[in-house]
Coordinates of C-alpha atoms in Angstrom, one line a residue:
Chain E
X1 CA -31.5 -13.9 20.0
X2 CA -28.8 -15.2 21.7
X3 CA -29.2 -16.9 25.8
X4 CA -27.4 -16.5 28.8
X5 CA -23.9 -18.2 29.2
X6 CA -24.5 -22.0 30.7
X7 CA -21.4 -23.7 31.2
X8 CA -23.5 -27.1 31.9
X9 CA -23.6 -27.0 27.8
X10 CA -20.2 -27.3 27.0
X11 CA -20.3 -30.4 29.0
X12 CA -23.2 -31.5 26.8
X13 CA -21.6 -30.7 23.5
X14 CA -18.2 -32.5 23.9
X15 CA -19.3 -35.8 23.5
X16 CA -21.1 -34.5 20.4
X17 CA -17.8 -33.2 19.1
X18 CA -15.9 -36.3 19.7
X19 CA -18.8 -38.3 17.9
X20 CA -17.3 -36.3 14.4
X21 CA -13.9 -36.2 15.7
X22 CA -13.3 -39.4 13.4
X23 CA -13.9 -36.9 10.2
X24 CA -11.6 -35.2 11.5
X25 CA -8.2 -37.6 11.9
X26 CA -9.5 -39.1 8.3
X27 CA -8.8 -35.3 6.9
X28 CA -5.4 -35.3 9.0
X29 CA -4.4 -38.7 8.3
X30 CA -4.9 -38.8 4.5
X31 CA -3.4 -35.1 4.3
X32 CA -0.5 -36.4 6.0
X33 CA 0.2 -39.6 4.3
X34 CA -0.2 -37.5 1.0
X35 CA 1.7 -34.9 2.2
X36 CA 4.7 -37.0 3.6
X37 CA 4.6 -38.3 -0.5
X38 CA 4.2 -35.0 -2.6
X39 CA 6.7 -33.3 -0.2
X40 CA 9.4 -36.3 -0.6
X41 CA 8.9 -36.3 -4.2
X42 CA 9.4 -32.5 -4.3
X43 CA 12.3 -32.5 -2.7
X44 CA 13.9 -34.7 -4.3
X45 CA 14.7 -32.8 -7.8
X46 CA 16.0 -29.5 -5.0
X47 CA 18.5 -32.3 -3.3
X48 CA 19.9 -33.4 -6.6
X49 CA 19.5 -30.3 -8.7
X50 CA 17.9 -31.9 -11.4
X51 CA 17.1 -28.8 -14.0
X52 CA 13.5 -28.5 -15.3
X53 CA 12.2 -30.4 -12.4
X54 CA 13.3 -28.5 -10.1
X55 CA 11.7 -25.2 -10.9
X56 CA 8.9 -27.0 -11.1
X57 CA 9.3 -27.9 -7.3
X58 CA 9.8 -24.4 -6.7
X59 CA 6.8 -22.9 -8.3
X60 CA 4.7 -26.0 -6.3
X61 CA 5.9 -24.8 -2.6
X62 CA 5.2 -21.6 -3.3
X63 CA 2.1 -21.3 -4.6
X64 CA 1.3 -23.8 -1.4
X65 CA 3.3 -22.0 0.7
X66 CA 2.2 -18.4 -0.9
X67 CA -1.8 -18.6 -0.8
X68 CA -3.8 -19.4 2.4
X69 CA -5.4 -22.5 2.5
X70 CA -8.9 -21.4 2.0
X71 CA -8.3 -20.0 -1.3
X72 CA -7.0 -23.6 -2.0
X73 CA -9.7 -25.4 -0.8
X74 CA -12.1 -23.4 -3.0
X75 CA -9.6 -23.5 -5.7
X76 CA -9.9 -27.2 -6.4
X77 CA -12.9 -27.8 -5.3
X78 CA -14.4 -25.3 -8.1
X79 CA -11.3 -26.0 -10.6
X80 CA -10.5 -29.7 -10.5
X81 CA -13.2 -31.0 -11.9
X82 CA -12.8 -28.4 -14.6
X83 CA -9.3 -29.2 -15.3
X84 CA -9.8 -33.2 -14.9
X85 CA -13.0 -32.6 -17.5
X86 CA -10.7 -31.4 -20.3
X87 CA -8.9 -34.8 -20.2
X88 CA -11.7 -36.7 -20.5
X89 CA -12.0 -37.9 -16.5
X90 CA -15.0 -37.3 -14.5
X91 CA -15.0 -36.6 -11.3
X92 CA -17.8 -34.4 -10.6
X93 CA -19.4 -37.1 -8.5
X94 CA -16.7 -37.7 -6.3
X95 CA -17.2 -37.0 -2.4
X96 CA -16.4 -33.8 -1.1
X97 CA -14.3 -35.4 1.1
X98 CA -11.8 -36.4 -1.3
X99 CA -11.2 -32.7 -2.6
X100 CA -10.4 -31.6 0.6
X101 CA -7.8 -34.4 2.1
X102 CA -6.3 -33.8 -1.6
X103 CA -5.9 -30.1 -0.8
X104 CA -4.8 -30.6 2.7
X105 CA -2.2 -33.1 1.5
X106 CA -1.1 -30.6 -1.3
X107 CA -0.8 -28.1 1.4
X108 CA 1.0 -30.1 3.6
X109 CA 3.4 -31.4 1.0
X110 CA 4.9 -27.8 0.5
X111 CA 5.9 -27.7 4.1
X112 CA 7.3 -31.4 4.1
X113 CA 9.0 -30.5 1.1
X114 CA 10.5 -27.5 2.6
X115 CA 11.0 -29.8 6.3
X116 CA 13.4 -32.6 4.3
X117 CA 15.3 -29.8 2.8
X118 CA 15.8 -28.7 5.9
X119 CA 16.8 -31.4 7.6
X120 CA 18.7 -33.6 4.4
X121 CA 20.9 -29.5 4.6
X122 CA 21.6 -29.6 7.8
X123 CA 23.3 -33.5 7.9
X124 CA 27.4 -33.0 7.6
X125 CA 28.5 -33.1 4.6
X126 CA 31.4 -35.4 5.7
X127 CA 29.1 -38.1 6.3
X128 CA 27.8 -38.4 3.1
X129 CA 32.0 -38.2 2.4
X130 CA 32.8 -41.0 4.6
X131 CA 29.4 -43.6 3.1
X132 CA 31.5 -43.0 -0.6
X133 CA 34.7 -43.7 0.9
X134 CA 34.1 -46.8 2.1
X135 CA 32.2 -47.5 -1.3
X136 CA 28.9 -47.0 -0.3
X137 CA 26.7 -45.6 -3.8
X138 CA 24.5 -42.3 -3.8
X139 CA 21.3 -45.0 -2.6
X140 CA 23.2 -46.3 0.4
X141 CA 24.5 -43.7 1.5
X142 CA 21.0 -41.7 1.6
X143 CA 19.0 -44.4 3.1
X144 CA 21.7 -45.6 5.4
X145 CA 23.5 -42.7 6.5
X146 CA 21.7 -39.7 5.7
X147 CA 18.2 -40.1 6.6
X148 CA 18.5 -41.8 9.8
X149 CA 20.1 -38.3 11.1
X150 CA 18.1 -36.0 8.9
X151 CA 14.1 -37.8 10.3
X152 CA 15.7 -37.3 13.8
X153 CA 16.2 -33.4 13.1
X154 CA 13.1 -33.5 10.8
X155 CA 10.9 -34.7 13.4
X156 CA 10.2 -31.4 15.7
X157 CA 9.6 -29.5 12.6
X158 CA 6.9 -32.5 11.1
X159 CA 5.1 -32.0 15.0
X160 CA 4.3 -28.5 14.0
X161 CA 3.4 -29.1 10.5
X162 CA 1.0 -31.8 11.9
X163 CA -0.4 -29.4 14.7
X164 CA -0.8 -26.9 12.0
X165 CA -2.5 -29.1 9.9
X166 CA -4.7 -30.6 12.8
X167 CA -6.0 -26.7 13.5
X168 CA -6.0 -26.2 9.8
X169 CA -8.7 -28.7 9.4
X170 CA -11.2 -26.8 11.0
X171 CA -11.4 -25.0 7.5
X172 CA -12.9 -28.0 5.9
X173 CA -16.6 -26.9 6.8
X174 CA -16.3 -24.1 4.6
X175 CA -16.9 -27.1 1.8
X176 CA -19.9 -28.7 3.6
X177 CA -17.8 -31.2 5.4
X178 CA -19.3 -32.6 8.8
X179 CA -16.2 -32.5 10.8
X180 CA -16.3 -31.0 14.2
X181 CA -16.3 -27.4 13.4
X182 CA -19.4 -27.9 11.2
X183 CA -20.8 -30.0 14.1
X184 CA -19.9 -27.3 16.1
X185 CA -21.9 -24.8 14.0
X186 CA -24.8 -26.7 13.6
X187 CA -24.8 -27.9 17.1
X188 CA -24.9 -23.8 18.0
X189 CA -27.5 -22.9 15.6
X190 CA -29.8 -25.2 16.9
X191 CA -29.3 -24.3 20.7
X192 CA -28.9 -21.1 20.1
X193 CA -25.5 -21.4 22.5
X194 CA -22.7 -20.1 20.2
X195 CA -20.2 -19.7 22.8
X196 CA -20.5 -22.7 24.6
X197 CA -20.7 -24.6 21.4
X198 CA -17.2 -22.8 20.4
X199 CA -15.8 -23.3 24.0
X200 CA -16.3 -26.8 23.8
X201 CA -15.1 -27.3 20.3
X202 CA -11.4 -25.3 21.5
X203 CA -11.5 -27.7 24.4
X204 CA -11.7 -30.7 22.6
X205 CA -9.1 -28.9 19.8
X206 CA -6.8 -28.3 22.6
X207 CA -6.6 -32.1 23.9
X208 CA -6.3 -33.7 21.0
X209 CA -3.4 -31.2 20.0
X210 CA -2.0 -31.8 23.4
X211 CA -2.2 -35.6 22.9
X212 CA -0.4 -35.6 19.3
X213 CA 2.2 -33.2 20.6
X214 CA 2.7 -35.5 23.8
X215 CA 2.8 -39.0 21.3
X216 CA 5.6 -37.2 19.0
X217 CA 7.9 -36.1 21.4
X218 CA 7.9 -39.9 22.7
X219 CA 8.9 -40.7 19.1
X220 CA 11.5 -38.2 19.0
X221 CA 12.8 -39.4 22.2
X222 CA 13.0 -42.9 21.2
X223 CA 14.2 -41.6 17.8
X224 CA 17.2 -39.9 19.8
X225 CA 18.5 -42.7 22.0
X226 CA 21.8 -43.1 20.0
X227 CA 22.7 -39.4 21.1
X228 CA 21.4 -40.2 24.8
X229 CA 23.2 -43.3 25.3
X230 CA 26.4 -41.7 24.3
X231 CA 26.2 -39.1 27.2
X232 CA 24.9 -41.8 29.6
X233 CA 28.2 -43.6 29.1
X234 CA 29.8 -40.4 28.9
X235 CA 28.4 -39.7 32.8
X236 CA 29.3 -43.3 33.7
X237 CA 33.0 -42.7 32.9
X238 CA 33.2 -39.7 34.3
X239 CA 31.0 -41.0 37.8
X240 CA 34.5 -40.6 39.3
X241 CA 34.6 -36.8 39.0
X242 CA 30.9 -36.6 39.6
X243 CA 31.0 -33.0 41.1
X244 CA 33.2 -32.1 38.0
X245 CA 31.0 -33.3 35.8
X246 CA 27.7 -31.6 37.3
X247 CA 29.4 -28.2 37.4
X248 CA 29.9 -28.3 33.7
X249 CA 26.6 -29.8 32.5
X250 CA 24.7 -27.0 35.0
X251 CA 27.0 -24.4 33.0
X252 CA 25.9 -26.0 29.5
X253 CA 22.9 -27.2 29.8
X254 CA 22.1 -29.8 27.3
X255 CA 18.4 -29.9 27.3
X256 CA 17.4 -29.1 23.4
X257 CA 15.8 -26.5 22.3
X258 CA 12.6 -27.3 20.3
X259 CA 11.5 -24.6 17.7
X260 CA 8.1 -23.8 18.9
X261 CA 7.1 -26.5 21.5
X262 CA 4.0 -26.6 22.7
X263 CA 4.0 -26.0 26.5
X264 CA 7.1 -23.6 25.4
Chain G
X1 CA -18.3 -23.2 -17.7
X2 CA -14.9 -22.9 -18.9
X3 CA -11.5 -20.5 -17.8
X4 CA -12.2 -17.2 -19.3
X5 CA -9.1 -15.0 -18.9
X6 CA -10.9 -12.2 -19.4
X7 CA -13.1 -12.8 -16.6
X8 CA -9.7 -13.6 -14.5
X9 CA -9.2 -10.1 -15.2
X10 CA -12.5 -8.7 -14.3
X11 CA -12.0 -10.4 -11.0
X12 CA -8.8 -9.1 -10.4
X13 CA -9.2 -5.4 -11.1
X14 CA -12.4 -5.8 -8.8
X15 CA -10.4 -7.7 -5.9
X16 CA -7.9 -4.8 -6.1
X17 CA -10.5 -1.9 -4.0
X18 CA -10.6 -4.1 -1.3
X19 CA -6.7 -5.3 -0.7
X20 CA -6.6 -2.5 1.9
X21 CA -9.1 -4.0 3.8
X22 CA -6.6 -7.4 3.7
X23 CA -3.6 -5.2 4.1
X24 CA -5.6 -3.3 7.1
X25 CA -6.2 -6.3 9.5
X26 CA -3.0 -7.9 8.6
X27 CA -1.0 -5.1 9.4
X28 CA -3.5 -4.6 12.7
X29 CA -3.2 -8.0 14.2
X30 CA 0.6 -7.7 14.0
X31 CA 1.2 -4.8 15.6
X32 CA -1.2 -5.7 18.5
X33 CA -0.2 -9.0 18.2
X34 CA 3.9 -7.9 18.9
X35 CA 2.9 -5.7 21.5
X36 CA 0.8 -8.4 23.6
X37 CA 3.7 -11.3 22.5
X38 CA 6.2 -8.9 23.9
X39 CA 4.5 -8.4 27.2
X40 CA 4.1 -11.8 27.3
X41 CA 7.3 -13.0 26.4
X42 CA 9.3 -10.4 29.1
X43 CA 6.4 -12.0 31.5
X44 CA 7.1 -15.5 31.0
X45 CA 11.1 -14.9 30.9
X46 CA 11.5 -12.6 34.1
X47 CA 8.7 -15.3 35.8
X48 CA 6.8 -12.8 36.8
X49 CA 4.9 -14.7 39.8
X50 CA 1.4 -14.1 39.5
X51 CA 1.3 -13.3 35.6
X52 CA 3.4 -16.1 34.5
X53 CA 1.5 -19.3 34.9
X54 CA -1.2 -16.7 33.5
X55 CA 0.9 -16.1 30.0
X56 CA 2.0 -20.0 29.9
X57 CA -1.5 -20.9 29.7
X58 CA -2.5 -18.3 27.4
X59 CA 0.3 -19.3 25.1
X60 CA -0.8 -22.8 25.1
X61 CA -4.6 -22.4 24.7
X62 CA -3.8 -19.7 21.5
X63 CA -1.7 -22.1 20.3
X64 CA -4.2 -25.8 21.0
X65 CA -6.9 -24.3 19.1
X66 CA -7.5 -23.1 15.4
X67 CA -8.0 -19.8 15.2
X68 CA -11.4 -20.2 13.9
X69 CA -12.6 -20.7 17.5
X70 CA -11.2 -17.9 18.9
X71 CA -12.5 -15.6 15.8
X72 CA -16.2 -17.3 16.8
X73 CA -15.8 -17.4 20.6
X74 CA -14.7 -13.2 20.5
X75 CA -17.6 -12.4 17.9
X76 CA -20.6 -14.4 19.4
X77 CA -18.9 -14.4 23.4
X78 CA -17.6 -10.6 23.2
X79 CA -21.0 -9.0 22.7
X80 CA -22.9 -11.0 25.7
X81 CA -20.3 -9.7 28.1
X82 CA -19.8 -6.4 27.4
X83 CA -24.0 -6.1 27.5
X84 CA -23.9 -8.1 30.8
X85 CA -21.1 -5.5 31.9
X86 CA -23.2 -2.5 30.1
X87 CA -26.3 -3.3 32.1
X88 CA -24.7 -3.4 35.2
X89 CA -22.8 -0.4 35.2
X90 CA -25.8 1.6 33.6
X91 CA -23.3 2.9 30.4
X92 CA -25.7 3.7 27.3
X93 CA -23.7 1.1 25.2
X94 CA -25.2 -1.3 23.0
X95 CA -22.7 -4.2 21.3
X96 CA -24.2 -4.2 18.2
X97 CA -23.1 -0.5 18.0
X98 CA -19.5 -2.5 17.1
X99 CA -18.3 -2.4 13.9
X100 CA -18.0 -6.2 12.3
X101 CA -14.3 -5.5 11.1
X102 CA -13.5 -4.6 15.1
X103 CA -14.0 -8.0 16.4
X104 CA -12.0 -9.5 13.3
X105 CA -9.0 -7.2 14.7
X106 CA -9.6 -8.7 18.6
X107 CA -10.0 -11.6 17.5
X108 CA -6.6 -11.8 15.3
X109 CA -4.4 -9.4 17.9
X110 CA -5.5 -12.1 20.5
X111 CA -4.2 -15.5 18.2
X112 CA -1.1 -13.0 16.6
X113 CA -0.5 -12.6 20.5
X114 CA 0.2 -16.0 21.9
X115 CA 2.4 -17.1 18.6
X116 CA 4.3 -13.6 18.5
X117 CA 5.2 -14.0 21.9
X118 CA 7.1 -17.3 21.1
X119 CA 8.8 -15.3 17.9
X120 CA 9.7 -12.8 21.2
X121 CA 10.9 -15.4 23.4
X122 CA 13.7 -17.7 20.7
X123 CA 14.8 -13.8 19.7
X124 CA 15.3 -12.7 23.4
X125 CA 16.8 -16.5 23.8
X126 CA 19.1 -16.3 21.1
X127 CA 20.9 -13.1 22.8
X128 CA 23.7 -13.6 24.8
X129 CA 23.5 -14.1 28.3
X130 CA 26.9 -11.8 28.5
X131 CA 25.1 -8.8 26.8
X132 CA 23.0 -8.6 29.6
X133 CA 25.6 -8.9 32.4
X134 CA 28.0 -7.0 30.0
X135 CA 25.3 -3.9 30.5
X136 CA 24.7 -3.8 33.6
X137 CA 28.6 -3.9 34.5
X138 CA 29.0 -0.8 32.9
X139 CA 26.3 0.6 35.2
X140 CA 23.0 0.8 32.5
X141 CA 19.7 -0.9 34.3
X142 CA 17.5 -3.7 33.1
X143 CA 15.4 -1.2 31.7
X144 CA 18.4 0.2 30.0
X145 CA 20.0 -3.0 28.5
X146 CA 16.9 -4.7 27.4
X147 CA 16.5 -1.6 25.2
X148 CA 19.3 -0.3 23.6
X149 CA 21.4 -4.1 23.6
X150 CA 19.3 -7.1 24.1
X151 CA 16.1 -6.0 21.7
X152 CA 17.8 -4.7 19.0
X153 CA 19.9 -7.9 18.6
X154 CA 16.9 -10.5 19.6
X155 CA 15.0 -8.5 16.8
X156 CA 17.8 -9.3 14.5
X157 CA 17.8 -13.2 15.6
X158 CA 13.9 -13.1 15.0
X159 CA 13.2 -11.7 11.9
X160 CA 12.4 -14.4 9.4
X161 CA 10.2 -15.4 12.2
X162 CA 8.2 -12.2 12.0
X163 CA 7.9 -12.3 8.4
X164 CA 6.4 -15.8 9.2
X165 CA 4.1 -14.4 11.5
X166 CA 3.1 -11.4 8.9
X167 CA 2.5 -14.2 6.2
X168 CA 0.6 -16.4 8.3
X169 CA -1.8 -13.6 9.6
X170 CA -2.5 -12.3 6.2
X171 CA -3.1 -15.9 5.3
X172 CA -5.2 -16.1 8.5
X173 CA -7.4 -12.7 7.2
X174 CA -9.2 -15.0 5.1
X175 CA -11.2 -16.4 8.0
X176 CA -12.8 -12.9 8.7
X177 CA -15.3 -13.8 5.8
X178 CA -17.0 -15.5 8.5
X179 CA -18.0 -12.3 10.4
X180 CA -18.8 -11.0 7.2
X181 CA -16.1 -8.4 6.6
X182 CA -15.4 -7.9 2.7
X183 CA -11.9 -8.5 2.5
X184 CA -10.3 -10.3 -0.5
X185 CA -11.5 -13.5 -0.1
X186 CA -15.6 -12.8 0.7
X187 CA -15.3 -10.1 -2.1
X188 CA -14.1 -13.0 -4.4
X189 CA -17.2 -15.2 -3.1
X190 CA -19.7 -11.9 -4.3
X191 CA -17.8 -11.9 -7.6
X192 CA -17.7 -15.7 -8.5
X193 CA -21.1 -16.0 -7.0
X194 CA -22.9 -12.8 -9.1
X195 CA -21.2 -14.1 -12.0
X196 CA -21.4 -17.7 -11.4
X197 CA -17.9 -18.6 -12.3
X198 CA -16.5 -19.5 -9.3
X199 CA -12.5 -21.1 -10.5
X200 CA -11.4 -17.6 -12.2
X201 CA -12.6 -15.3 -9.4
X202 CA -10.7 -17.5 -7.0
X203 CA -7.5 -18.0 -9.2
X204 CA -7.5 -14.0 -9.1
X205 CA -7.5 -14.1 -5.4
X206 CA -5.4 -17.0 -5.2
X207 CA -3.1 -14.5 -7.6
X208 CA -3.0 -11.7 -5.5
X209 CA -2.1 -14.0 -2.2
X210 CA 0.7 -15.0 -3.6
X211 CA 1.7 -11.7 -4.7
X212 CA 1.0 -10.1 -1.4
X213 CA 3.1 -13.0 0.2
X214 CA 6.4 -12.4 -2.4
X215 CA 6.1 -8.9 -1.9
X216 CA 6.1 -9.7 2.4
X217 CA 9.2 -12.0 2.1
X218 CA 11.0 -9.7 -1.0
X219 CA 10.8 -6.7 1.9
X220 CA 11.6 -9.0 5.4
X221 CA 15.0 -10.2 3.2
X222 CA 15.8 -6.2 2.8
X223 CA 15.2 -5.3 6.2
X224 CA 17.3 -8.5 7.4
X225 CA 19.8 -7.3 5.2
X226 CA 19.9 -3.8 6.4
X227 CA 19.5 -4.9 10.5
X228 CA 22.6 -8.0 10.3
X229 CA 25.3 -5.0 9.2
X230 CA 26.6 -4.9 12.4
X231 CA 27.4 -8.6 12.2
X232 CA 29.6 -8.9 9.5
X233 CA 32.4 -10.6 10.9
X234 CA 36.0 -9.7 9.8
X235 CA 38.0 -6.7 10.5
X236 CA 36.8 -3.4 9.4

């Protein structure tokens, strides 16, 4: 049943892929923008404690975190408009697509959740110190001094949990949705060229991943510059002792180390 | 078609017979998956001249793509080469002689592969560069040191990292419904299917996921617990 390998396909199906690859982003944009918001309002009762809400939180990240994503996507798809029916809101006619960046986002929001906790934790405590001592309240002090720090430490994590979401997506035919692993499989059924078809469809996976991975770590480099600048002018005052100063930055190197990086 | 808890029930006593199956391919991918991450890892770190460009790219390509392409690309490219290898070397083998389940194991050792070997690589990073001259000044060789000082502490460092990797895979064992072994979740598509009640048999699944999943993190926090005595700090 199946043909000979022909690479010549692969070249065929790619622009086919791309043609869907707009599905695609719409599944990881949405997921992410509702992600970025369920995650920030789940953290929030952990950062400040709050008492019921906070277990609450807890049970949400991991259930999210606990069961793979498929079960999920089948989960509300089947059990939303259930639940929803019981209040008296219909929403058996809405697209498929709305089920499934609402369970992506849901998804997602566990690990943002879990990613601002992370990174709020790992600010000094003695900054948040310093904003009260010079009268800063609890607002201030979060939007002004805390967060700037915590999104720079926040931001290597959020390129994984967008990578993982990006591969993650390929889930969505499962529900019927037309993105390109469902273009993929139709595409293969028809020709009868499964592996090409598949070949192509990682090939395309595996630029776009490289392109969002290459686009973040601009933003984190911009996002750094006030810790860059620092040792710029740090190696201009030193220029004197330049040989110095090379032997002790080759003996402590201070290139950072990002969890899981792509080319890594 | 409302929530029946009694059919949760049904569907959860029936999921049960076929967690092994789950369990099986989990555990499966990462042991295979350690083994090839490990190579890979002592590869990439040693640069190894030939086989290290080799690994990188590896790495990267596992880690670009979803593994639902490399699940598809092993099942539907696996079989056309070994019968293009079978009929040129004359051996009486047929691929459709393999078992579904075995290309759901290749397929996942392959993906466990390329992101173990980055667990392998931050634990082997995290040791000391002193253990390993520390060793070899007291006369052990590379051989030597990597196994009784370096490993044992980089699999110290790495452990929440595994039990990452453990979680994820039995997370990613859901996708082998597509080559149609009945693991939990296809067994929970026959049950809510049959009985047409699709939210309770996948609440029961969903159940026993997150069960599974505590259980994996309950066990990784005793082990990390047992394997960190020697770091206790103080005197004593």
């Amino acid at each position: 049943m199946e043909q000979s390998f022909e690479i010549g396909y692969v070249f065929q199906f790619i622009p086919k892929l791309i043609s869907t690859l707009g599905t695609t982003l719409t599944i990881v944009a949405g997921a992410v923008f509702l992600g970025l918001a369920a995650g920030f309002l789940a953290a929030l009762p952990r950062l400040y404690r709050v008492p019921v809400l906070q277990r609450v939180s807890q049970l949400y990240v991991s259930f999210f975190r606990g069961t793979p994503i498929l079960i999920q996507l089948f989960l509300f798809y089947f059990g939303l408009p259930e639940v929803l029916k019981q209040i008296g809101i219909d929403v058996s006619k809405a697209p498929v697509l709305f089920f499934v960046i609402l369970t992506y986002g849901l998804h997602t929001g566990a690990a943002v959740c879990e990613m601002i906790r992370a990174a709020v934790g790992s600010v000094d405590r003695g900054q948040v110190e310093a904003a009260y001592a010079v009268g800063m309240n609890g607002y201030r002090a979060f939007t002004r001094i805390v967060f700037p720090q915590a999104i720079a430490i926040a931001l290597p994590i959020f390129s994984n949990v967008l990578l993982a979401l990006t591969k993650e997506t390929s889930l969505a035919f499962s529900l019927g949705i037309m993105e390109m692993t469902g273009k993929a499989q139709s595409l293969s059924t028809l020709t009868q060229h499964f592996v090409e078809a598949y070949l192509s469809l990682a090939l395309v996976y595996l630029a776009v991943c490289f392109l969002l991975e290459k686009l973040l770590l601009g933003v984190e480099w911009r996002l750094l510059r006030h810790e860059r600048q620092e040792s710029e002018t740090r190696a201009w005052f030193r220029s004197w002792k330049k040989i110095k100063w090379r032997r002790y930055s080759s003996e402590f190197p201070l290139e950072r180390k990002e969890a899981g990086s792509y080319e890594a | 078609m409302k929530l029946d808890p009694s059919f949760i029930w049904t569907a959860f006593t029936q999921l049960l017979s076929v967690i092994p199956t789950t369990l099986l391919i989990t555990a499966v991918s990462v042991a295979c998956g350690l083994i090839i991450g490990t190579a890979v890892a002592l590869i990439r770190t040693f640069r190894v001249p030939v086989l290290a460009p080799i690994a990188a790219g590896y790495v990267t390509f596992i880690r670009g793509t979803p593994m639902l392409t490399h699940l598809l690309l092993i099942y539907f490219g696996l079989p056309i080469a070994l019968d293009a290898l079978a009929a040129q070397f004359g051996w009486g083998f047929r691929s459709a002689s393999i078992p579904m389940i075995a290309f759901a194991f290749i397929a996942f050792s392959i993906t466990a592969g390329g992101y173990a070997s980055e667990v392998v690589r931050s634990g082997l990073l995290a040791v000391n560069r002193g253990q390993m001259e520390a060793a070899h000044s007291v006369g052990m060789t590379t051989a030597q040191a990597l196994r009784r000082i370096v490993i044992p502490q980089a699999f110290a460092a790495s452990l929440p990292n595994i039990s990452n990797l453990v979680v994820g895979m039995l997370h990613a064992s859901t996708l082998a419904f597509t080559v149609s072994v009945v693991e939990v979740t296809a067994k929970a598509q026959i049950v809510a299917s049959t009985n047409w009640k699709f939210f309770d048999a996948y609440l029961a699944a969903a159940l026993i996921y997150w069960g599974l999943t505590l259980l994996v993190e309950r066990a990784s926090g005793l082990v990390e617990r047992r394997i960190n005595v020697y770091d206790r700090g103080g005197v004593a």
